[in-house]
């Protein structure tokens, strides 16, 4: 699975306009009705992102086998078309029963009252306290919940322990903040002309946002402030952001990153790390582990992404499941959502390159089977992704201000000028989307 494919696709301006018609016009689903999610029959129409279809296929097969009277029909939708197609279906009065969508896009529909209020049934789950706080935050609006976390795509630092040993570095001590990371990356670079301390796809907007923002979020600040619909840009004066950009600029200036970083659009994301030629890589489980050899996997270790002051975070990406208002079979949809979030199904997700969204999935047996897939589960409250109506326009698009800021700060004229430009561009986009 190439994360670049679904991170770069994003939400275009036309899709944002399409969402304007998604007000609360369809019949509201009543999730408090007696027997909701029990003894449902018929068909459940589920839409999923094509990029994460692999994470859902086995769950659908298992559900259909164990529920002969309630069958799921799964429809994958290309990621670049998902928001527009779903908005069109809602406006047309024929939404699917369940949508499995990029968690970062949840607020686009929740803000416009397009999804069912599932607060009581979600909070009534016996594992509610184990759920990913980052995913739940993206499902929350005015103290109500409008869906259930499903799968996680988290960014972490992956390190090559063999190279660390050769450089005389301790993994924990050398990755605790930006200063120790920079020193470690420089020492790793000295191991040989073909060995680099760090790797990043410097020309892939979605990847850059995915792996660099947690350095900032770990400090408790974001690149915007305020509640959804009334947000303001928070770029200039953002010390944690400035420190992160300076860190990457120094990596580039010191030759710790390969020259190919400048043009790397992510088409072979992680190949250099999997080949054993890089000491540190911020990336996803799916980009680092599944395609690696058994020998290379044995050399890998993960830590969460640190800030300049030593706090840690990770990008809480992945999918949420929601029931649109107007769904024909919402009770059946909730039955399937509970099945997909059962411990047994959650513990299978690393087979498709993803993490569970339940901390209690990290049992001893799970840890033994997936030794590189439990770091975020042990610190599930450290994950974050911003609540906003404009994430794709701000970060994921090739024309986004975050991408332009990073490129100019790291490869161009410098950090201060790049941040000043990004401040005005962020605010312009927020004002347009929130108008």
Short mmCIF file of C-alpha atoms in Angstrom, two decimals:
data_model
loop_
_atom_site.label_atom_id
_atom_site.label_comp_id
_atom_site.label_asym_id
_atom_site.label_seq_id
_atom_site.Cartn_x
_atom_site.Cartn_y
_atom_site.Cartn_z
CA UNK A 1 0.00 0.00 0.00
CA UNK A 2 1.43 3.37 -1.06
CA UNK A 3 0.20 6.03 1.33
CA UNK A 4 1.24 8.71 -1.16
CA UNK A 5 -1.59 7.69 -3.46
CA UNK A 6 -4.33 8.51 -1.01
CA UNK A 7 -2.66 11.36 0.82
CA UNK A 8 -2.00 13.44 -2.28
CA UNK A 9 -5.48 12.90 -3.76
CA UNK A 10 -7.15 15.06 -1.17
CA UNK A 11 -10.16 17.32 -1.24
CA UNK A 12 -10.35 19.79 -4.08
CA UNK A 13 -12.26 23.05 -3.97
CA UNK A 14 -15.09 21.53 -6.04
CA UNK A 15 -15.69 18.88 -3.42
CA UNK A 16 -15.85 21.51 -0.71
CA UNK A 17 -18.60 23.24 -2.68
CA UNK A 18 -20.44 19.93 -3.12
CA UNK A 19 -20.48 19.51 0.64
CA UNK A 20 -22.35 22.77 1.03
CA UNK A 21 -25.53 20.90 0.16
CA UNK A 22 -25.05 18.30 2.89
CA UNK A 23 -27.23 19.86 5.56
CA UNK A 24 -29.44 17.91 7.88
CA UNK A 25 -32.21 17.35 5.34
CA UNK A 26 -32.40 13.54 5.46
CA UNK A 27 -34.34 11.63 8.14
CA UNK A 28 -32.22 11.42 11.25
CA UNK A 29 -31.16 7.99 12.46
CA UNK A 30 -32.32 7.22 15.99
CA UNK A 31 -29.56 5.13 17.55
CA UNK A 32 -31.37 5.09 20.91
CA UNK A 33 -34.29 3.03 19.65
CA UNK A 34 -34.67 -0.30 21.46
CA UNK A 35 -32.78 -3.12 19.78
CA UNK A 36 -30.60 -0.88 17.63
CA UNK A 37 -27.94 -3.09 16.07
CA UNK A 38 -29.67 -6.30 17.17
CA UNK A 39 -31.47 -8.89 15.03
CA UNK A 40 -31.12 -6.74 11.91
CA UNK A 41 -31.68 -8.43 8.58
CA UNK A 42 -31.30 -7.63 4.90
CA UNK A 43 -28.36 -5.88 3.28
CA UNK A 44 -25.87 -3.35 4.61
CA UNK A 45 -24.32 -1.15 1.95
CA UNK A 46 -20.82 -0.11 3.03
CA UNK A 47 -18.56 2.31 1.22
CA UNK A 48 -14.83 2.20 1.90
CA UNK A 49 -11.77 4.00 0.62
CA UNK A 50 -10.05 2.07 -2.15
CA UNK A 51 -6.73 2.74 -0.41
CA UNK A 52 -7.78 0.94 2.76
CA UNK A 53 -10.00 -1.72 1.21
CA UNK A 54 -7.52 -4.44 2.16
CA UNK A 55 -8.12 -3.67 5.83
CA UNK A 56 -11.86 -4.26 5.48
CA UNK A 57 -12.25 -7.15 3.05
CA UNK A 58 -11.60 -9.92 5.57
CA UNK A 59 -13.98 -8.32 8.09
CA UNK A 60 -16.76 -8.28 5.51
CA UNK A 61 -16.13 -11.91 4.58
CA UNK A 62 -16.19 -12.98 8.21
CA UNK A 63 -19.32 -11.01 8.97
CA UNK A 64 -21.22 -12.40 5.99
CA UNK A 65 -20.26 -15.94 6.94
CA UNK A 66 -21.47 -15.53 10.52
CA UNK A 67 -24.60 -13.47 9.69
CA UNK A 68 -26.59 -15.35 7.03
CA UNK A 69 -29.60 -13.05 7.48
CA UNK A 70 -27.60 -9.82 7.28
CA UNK A 71 -25.15 -9.42 4.42
CA UNK A 72 -22.67 -6.63 3.74
CA UNK A 73 -22.07 -5.35 0.22
CA UNK A 74 -18.74 -3.50 0.09
CA UNK A 75 -18.13 -0.75 -2.46
CA UNK A 76 -14.62 0.70 -2.72
CA UNK A 77 -14.47 4.33 -3.84
CA UNK A 78 -11.29 5.99 -5.17
CA UNK A 79 -9.93 8.28 -2.48
CA UNK A 80 -9.78 11.35 -4.68
CA UNK A 81 -13.49 10.94 -5.47
CA UNK A 82 -14.76 9.83 -2.06
CA UNK A 83 -15.89 13.15 -0.59
CA UNK A 84 -17.62 14.30 -3.74
CA UNK A 85 -19.37 10.98 -4.35
CA UNK A 86 -20.58 10.75 -0.77
CA UNK A 87 -21.81 14.36 -0.79
CA UNK A 88 -23.67 13.65 -4.04
CA UNK A 89 -25.28 10.49 -2.61
CA UNK A 90 -26.42 12.36 0.50
CA UNK A 91 -27.84 15.24 -1.49
CA UNK A 92 -29.61 12.72 -3.72
CA UNK A 93 -31.22 11.04 -0.71
CA UNK A 94 -29.54 7.66 -1.27
CA UNK A 95 -26.54 7.40 1.05
CA UNK A 96 -24.94 4.04 1.95
CA UNK A 97 -25.66 2.51 5.34
CA UNK A 98 -22.06 2.79 6.57
CA UNK A 99 -19.18 4.91 5.35
CA UNK A 100 -15.61 3.95 6.14
CA UNK A 101 -13.80 7.20 5.40
CA UNK A 102 -10.49 8.91 6.05
CA UNK A 103 -10.75 10.09 9.65
CA UNK A 104 -9.42 13.53 8.71
CA UNK A 105 -12.53 14.04 6.54
CA UNK A 106 -15.03 13.09 9.25
CA UNK A 107 -15.58 16.68 10.33
CA UNK A 108 -16.54 17.75 6.80
CA UNK A 109 -19.78 15.77 7.12
CA UNK A 110 -20.32 15.95 10.88
CA UNK A 111 -20.21 19.75 10.80
CA UNK A 112 -23.00 19.68 8.19
CA UNK A 113 -25.19 17.26 10.20
CA UNK A 114 -24.86 14.50 7.60
CA UNK A 115 -23.98 11.67 10.04
CA UNK A 116 -26.03 9.98 12.73
CA UNK A 117 -25.47 10.83 16.38
CA UNK A 118 -24.08 7.60 17.86
CA UNK A 119 -22.98 9.02 21.21
CA UNK A 120 -24.93 6.68 23.46
CA UNK A 121 -24.15 3.42 21.66
CA UNK A 122 -20.47 4.28 21.25
CA UNK A 123 -20.04 5.31 24.87
CA UNK A 124 -21.97 2.21 25.88
CA UNK A 125 -19.32 -0.12 24.42
CA UNK A 126 -17.44 -2.01 27.10
CA UNK A 127 -14.15 -1.06 25.42
CA UNK A 128 -14.95 2.64 24.95
CA UNK A 129 -12.08 3.72 27.22
CA UNK A 130 -9.65 1.75 25.03
CA UNK A 131 -10.52 3.59 21.80
CA UNK A 132 -8.10 5.89 20.00
CA UNK A 133 -8.54 9.38 21.41
CA UNK A 134 -7.30 10.96 18.19
CA UNK A 135 -9.93 9.19 16.10
CA UNK A 136 -12.66 9.98 18.62
CA UNK A 137 -11.71 13.63 18.58
CA UNK A 138 -12.31 13.73 14.84
CA UNK A 139 -15.74 12.18 15.42
CA UNK A 140 -16.75 14.69 18.08
CA UNK A 141 -18.72 17.88 17.62
CA UNK A 142 -20.26 19.84 20.48
CA UNK A 143 -19.78 16.95 22.93
CA UNK A 144 -21.52 14.39 20.70
CA UNK A 145 -19.98 11.47 18.79
CA UNK A 146 -20.88 10.68 15.20
CA UNK A 147 -19.08 7.44 14.48
CA UNK A 148 -16.65 4.78 15.63
CA UNK A 149 -12.90 4.49 15.00
CA UNK A 150 -11.99 1.59 12.73
CA UNK A 151 -8.36 1.38 11.62
CA UNK A 152 -5.28 3.46 12.35
CA UNK A 153 -2.49 4.61 10.08
CA UNK A 154 0.05 6.12 12.44
CA UNK A 155 3.41 7.75 11.80
CA UNK A 156 6.38 6.73 13.94
CA UNK A 157 10.16 6.87 13.79
CA UNK A 158 11.59 3.62 12.47
CA UNK A 159 15.27 3.06 13.21
CA UNK A 160 17.80 0.58 11.88
CA UNK A 161 19.29 -0.89 15.05
CA UNK A 162 22.24 -2.43 13.19
CA UNK A 163 23.32 0.99 11.96
CA UNK A 164 22.68 2.47 15.41
CA UNK A 165 24.96 -0.16 16.96
CA UNK A 166 27.68 0.55 14.40
CA UNK A 167 27.46 4.26 15.21
CA UNK A 168 27.54 3.60 18.96
CA UNK A 169 24.03 5.02 19.48
CA UNK A 170 21.38 4.03 21.99
CA UNK A 171 17.93 4.15 20.36
CA UNK A 172 16.01 5.70 23.24
CA UNK A 173 18.67 8.24 24.21
CA UNK A 174 19.37 9.24 20.62
CA UNK A 175 15.73 9.84 19.68
CA UNK A 176 14.39 11.70 22.70
CA UNK A 177 14.27 15.20 21.15
CA UNK A 178 15.29 17.10 18.01
CA UNK A 179 18.80 17.84 19.24
CA UNK A 180 19.63 14.19 19.92
CA UNK A 181 18.03 13.18 16.63
CA UNK A 182 20.17 15.63 14.68
CA UNK A 183 23.33 14.40 16.41
CA UNK A 184 22.37 10.77 15.78
CA UNK A 185 21.61 11.41 12.12
CA UNK A 186 25.01 13.08 11.62
CA UNK A 187 26.83 10.19 13.26
CA UNK A 188 24.93 7.68 11.14
CA UNK A 189 25.87 9.57 7.98
CA UNK A 190 29.55 9.06 8.83
CA UNK A 191 29.18 5.28 8.53
CA UNK A 192 29.72 5.47 4.77
CA UNK A 193 29.05 7.39 1.59
CA UNK A 194 26.03 5.21 0.82
CA UNK A 195 24.52 5.46 4.33
CA UNK A 196 22.25 8.35 5.28
CA UNK A 197 21.06 9.37 8.70
CA UNK A 198 17.51 10.29 7.72
CA UNK A 199 15.09 9.90 4.83
CA UNK A 200 11.90 11.69 3.79
CA UNK A 201 10.00 12.13 0.52
CA UNK A 202 10.63 15.84 0.17
CA UNK A 203 8.31 16.37 -2.79
CA UNK A 204 5.20 14.54 -1.51
CA UNK A 205 2.77 16.85 0.25
CA UNK A 206 0.77 14.22 2.11
CA UNK A 207 3.80 12.32 3.33
CA UNK A 208 5.46 15.50 4.62
CA UNK A 209 2.34 16.44 6.58
CA UNK A 210 2.02 12.90 7.92
CA UNK A 211 5.54 12.62 9.31
CA UNK A 212 6.54 16.17 10.28
CA UNK A 213 3.50 17.66 12.03
CA UNK A 214 3.71 15.33 15.08
CA UNK A 215 6.97 17.08 16.06
CA UNK A 216 4.77 20.14 16.58
CA UNK A 217 1.64 18.47 17.94
CA UNK A 218 3.66 16.78 20.69
CA UNK A 219 3.97 20.20 22.36
CA UNK A 220 0.21 20.66 22.46
CA UNK A 221 -0.05 23.24 19.68
CA UNK A 222 -1.33 23.04 16.11
CA UNK A 223 -0.99 25.12 12.96
CA UNK A 224 -4.49 26.50 13.56
CA UNK A 225 -6.50 27.45 16.63
CA UNK A 226 -10.16 27.82 17.57
CA UNK A 227 -13.23 25.65 17.12
CA UNK A 228 -14.26 24.12 13.83
CA UNK A 229 -15.88 26.71 11.60
CA UNK A 230 -14.13 29.61 13.34
CA UNK A 231 -10.47 28.65 13.08
CA UNK A 232 -7.51 30.97 12.77
CA UNK A 233 -4.04 30.31 11.38
CA UNK A 234 -1.32 29.70 13.97
CA UNK A 235 1.91 29.76 11.96
CA UNK A 236 3.91 32.89 12.81
CA UNK A 237 5.01 32.82 16.42
CA UNK A 238 4.60 29.04 16.57
CA UNK A 239 7.86 28.10 18.26
CA UNK A 240 7.45 24.34 17.95
CA UNK A 241 6.78 24.65 14.22
CA UNK A 242 9.82 26.87 13.76
CA UNK A 243 12.00 24.38 15.64
CA UNK A 244 10.80 21.51 13.47
CA UNK A 245 11.46 23.40 10.23
CA UNK A 246 14.91 24.46 11.43
CA UNK A 247 15.65 20.82 12.31
CA UNK A 248 14.83 19.65 8.78
CA UNK A 249 16.70 22.55 7.21
CA UNK A 250 19.78 21.53 9.19
CA UNK A 251 19.43 17.90 8.09
CA UNK A 252 19.45 19.12 4.50
CA UNK A 253 22.33 21.59 4.95
CA UNK A 254 24.49 18.99 6.72
CA UNK A 255 24.03 16.42 3.95
CA UNK A 256 22.28 13.97 6.25
CA UNK A 257 19.48 13.68 3.68
CA UNK A 258 20.30 12.39 0.21
CA UNK A 259 20.21 14.84 -2.69
CA UNK A 260 17.31 12.80 -4.10
CA UNK A 261 15.16 14.03 -1.21
CA UNK A 262 14.40 17.28 -3.02
CA UNK A 263 12.57 15.59 -5.92
CA UNK A 264 11.38 12.41 -4.18
CA UNK A 265 7.60 12.30 -4.74
CA UNK A 266 7.08 9.18 -2.65
CA UNK A 267 6.66 6.62 -5.43
CA UNK A 268 9.20 4.33 -3.75
CA UNK A 269 8.60 5.52 -0.20
CA UNK A 270 10.67 3.54 2.29
CA UNK A 271 12.74 1.59 -0.24
CA UNK A 272 16.02 3.13 0.92
CA UNK A 273 15.25 2.36 4.56
CA UNK A 274 14.16 -1.21 3.78
CA UNK A 275 17.42 -1.67 1.87
CA UNK A 276 19.35 -0.96 5.06
CA UNK A 277 20.89 2.31 3.83
CA UNK A 278 19.15 4.73 6.23
CA UNK A 279 19.35 4.99 10.00
CA UNK A 280 16.10 6.86 10.77
CA UNK A 281 12.86 7.12 8.85
CA UNK A 282 9.58 8.72 9.96
CA UNK A 283 6.94 6.64 8.24
CA UNK A 284 3.92 4.37 8.54
CA UNK A 285 3.83 0.68 9.40
CA UNK A 286 2.49 -0.04 5.93
CA UNK A 287 5.39 1.70 4.19
CA UNK A 288 8.11 0.20 6.37
CA UNK A 289 7.17 -3.33 7.37
CA UNK A 290 5.11 -5.43 4.92
CA UNK A 291 7.56 -5.15 2.00
CA UNK A 292 10.68 -5.58 4.16
CA UNK A 293 12.58 -8.84 4.35
CA UNK A 294 12.42 -10.89 7.53
CA UNK A 295 16.05 -10.03 8.21
CA UNK A 296 15.39 -6.30 7.82
CA UNK A 297 12.34 -6.43 10.06
CA UNK A 298 14.52 -7.93 12.79
CA UNK A 299 16.73 -4.82 12.62
CA UNK A 300 13.83 -2.38 13.02
CA UNK A 301 12.75 -0.62 16.17
CA UNK A 302 10.12 2.09 16.57
CA UNK A 303 9.67 5.12 18.82
CA UNK A 304 7.07 7.85 18.80
CA UNK A 305 7.93 11.17 17.14
CA UNK A 306 9.50 13.70 19.54
CA UNK A 307 9.30 17.47 19.78
CA UNK A 308 12.22 19.79 20.50
CA UNK A 309 11.41 19.58 24.22
CA UNK A 310 11.17 15.79 24.35
CA UNK A 311 7.44 15.17 24.29
CA UNK A 312 6.08 12.64 21.81
CA UNK A 313 3.17 12.22 19.44
CA UNK A 314 2.11 10.52 16.22
CA UNK A 315 -0.25 11.24 13.36
CA UNK A 316 -3.55 9.55 14.16
CA UNK A 317 -4.55 8.81 10.59
CA UNK A 318 -6.71 5.98 9.34
CA UNK A 319 -10.44 5.45 9.03
CA UNK A 320 -13.60 6.13 10.97
CA UNK A 321 -16.93 4.39 10.39
CA UNK A 322 -20.09 6.49 10.35
CA UNK A 323 -23.77 6.02 9.53
CA UNK A 324 -25.26 8.72 7.29
CA UNK A 325 -28.64 10.11 8.21
CA UNK A 326 -31.13 8.68 5.76
CA UNK A 327 -29.44 5.26 5.74
CA UNK A 328 -31.83 2.46 4.74
CA UNK A 329 -30.47 -0.08 7.25
CA UNK A 330 -28.76 1.80 10.11
CA UNK A 331 -29.39 -0.98 12.62
CA UNK A 332 -27.62 -3.44 10.35
CA UNK A 333 -24.88 -0.89 9.84
CA UNK A 334 -24.25 -0.63 13.58
CA UNK A 335 -24.18 -4.42 13.83
CA UNK A 336 -21.43 -4.53 11.21
CA UNK A 337 -19.50 -1.67 12.81
CA UNK A 338 -19.42 -3.54 16.12
CA UNK A 339 -18.19 -6.68 14.39
CA UNK A 340 -15.44 -4.81 12.55
CA UNK A 341 -14.32 -3.32 15.85
CA UNK A 342 -14.31 -6.59 17.77
CA UNK A 343 -10.97 -7.50 19.29
CA UNK A 344 -10.53 -10.45 16.93
CA UNK A 345 -11.00 -8.30 13.82
CA UNK A 346 -8.90 -5.43 15.14
CA UNK A 347 -5.96 -7.72 15.82
CA UNK A 348 -5.87 -8.74 12.15
CA UNK A 349 -5.35 -5.20 10.85
CA UNK A 350 -1.52 -5.27 10.72
CA UNK A 351 -1.84 -7.96 8.06
CA UNK A 352 -3.14 -5.20 5.81
CA UNK A 353 -0.57 -2.64 6.94
CA UNK A 354 -2.61 -0.86 9.64
CA UNK A 355 -2.97 -0.59 13.41
CA UNK A 356 -5.98 -1.36 15.59
CA UNK A 357 -7.80 1.59 17.13
CA UNK A 358 -8.25 -0.26 20.42
CA UNK A 359 -5.43 -0.15 22.96
CA UNK A 360 -6.55 -3.47 24.44
CA UNK A 361 -5.67 -5.17 21.15
CA UNK A 362 -2.03 -5.17 22.24
CA UNK A 363 -2.19 -8.48 24.07
CA UNK A 364 0.95 -10.58 24.65
CA UNK A 365 0.03 -12.78 21.68
CA UNK A 366 -0.49 -9.71 19.45
CA UNK A 367 2.85 -8.22 20.51
CA UNK A 368 4.64 -11.44 19.67
CA UNK A 369 3.00 -11.66 16.25
CA UNK A 370 3.39 -7.95 15.41
CA UNK A 371 6.43 -6.63 17.33
CA UNK A 372 6.49 -3.39 15.31
CA UNK A 373 2.77 -2.62 15.57
CA UNK A 374 2.02 -1.75 19.17
CA UNK A 375 3.93 1.47 19.95
CA UNK A 376 0.97 3.80 19.35
CA UNK A 377 -1.35 1.40 21.19
CA UNK A 378 0.76 1.76 24.34
CA UNK A 379 0.46 5.55 24.11
CA UNK A 380 -2.92 5.83 22.43
CA UNK A 381 -3.67 9.21 24.01
CA UNK A 382 -0.59 10.73 22.31
CA UNK A 383 -2.08 10.46 18.83
CA UNK A 384 -3.46 13.54 17.14
CA UNK A 385 -4.99 14.85 13.93
CA UNK A 386 -6.59 18.28 13.65
CA UNK A 387 -10.31 18.96 13.63
CA UNK A 388 -10.82 21.21 10.64
CA UNK A 389 -12.84 21.63 7.46
CA UNK A 390 -9.74 22.44 5.43
CA UNK A 391 -7.06 19.81 6.13
CA UNK A 392 -6.59 18.62 2.57
CA UNK A 393 -6.44 22.14 1.21
CA UNK A 394 -4.03 23.22 3.94
CA UNK A 395 -1.70 20.22 3.94
CA UNK A 396 -2.30 17.42 1.44
CA UNK A 397 -2.64 19.25 -1.85
CA UNK A 398 0.53 19.89 -3.89
CA UNK A 399 -0.52 23.56 -3.83
CA UNK A 400 -1.09 23.55 -0.05
CA UNK A 401 0.55 26.20 2.17
CA UNK A 402 2.03 23.63 4.56
CA UNK A 403 3.81 21.89 1.70
CA UNK A 404 5.02 25.18 0.23
CA UNK A 405 6.22 26.32 3.66
CA UNK A 406 8.16 23.13 4.28
CA UNK A 407 9.83 23.22 0.87
CA UNK A 408 10.83 26.88 1.16
CA UNK A 409 11.99 26.53 4.76
CA UNK A 410 14.08 23.40 4.20
CA UNK A 411 15.34 23.70 0.62
CA UNK A 412 14.83 27.41 -0.08
CA UNK A 413 15.35 30.86 1.43
CA UNK A 414 14.72 29.87 5.03
CA UNK A 415 12.24 29.38 7.83
CA UNK A 416 11.09 32.89 8.76
CA UNK A 417 9.98 33.98 5.31
CA UNK A 418 8.30 30.64 4.65
CA UNK A 419 6.29 30.88 7.87
CA UNK A 420 5.15 34.44 7.12
CA UNK A 421 3.82 33.42 3.73
CA UNK A 422 2.13 30.33 5.16
CA UNK A 423 0.36 32.39 7.83
CA UNK A 424 -1.52 34.47 5.27
CA UNK A 425 -2.19 31.48 2.98
CA UNK A 426 -3.55 29.39 5.87
CA UNK A 427 -5.86 32.19 6.92
CA UNK A 428 -7.10 32.80 3.38
CA UNK A 429 -8.05 29.12 2.98
CA UNK A 430 -9.68 28.92 6.39
CA UNK A 431 -11.73 32.03 5.67
CA UNK A 432 -12.88 30.62 2.33
CA UNK A 433 -13.87 27.21 3.67
CA UNK A 434 -15.57 28.59 6.77
CA UNK A 435 -17.50 31.34 4.95
#
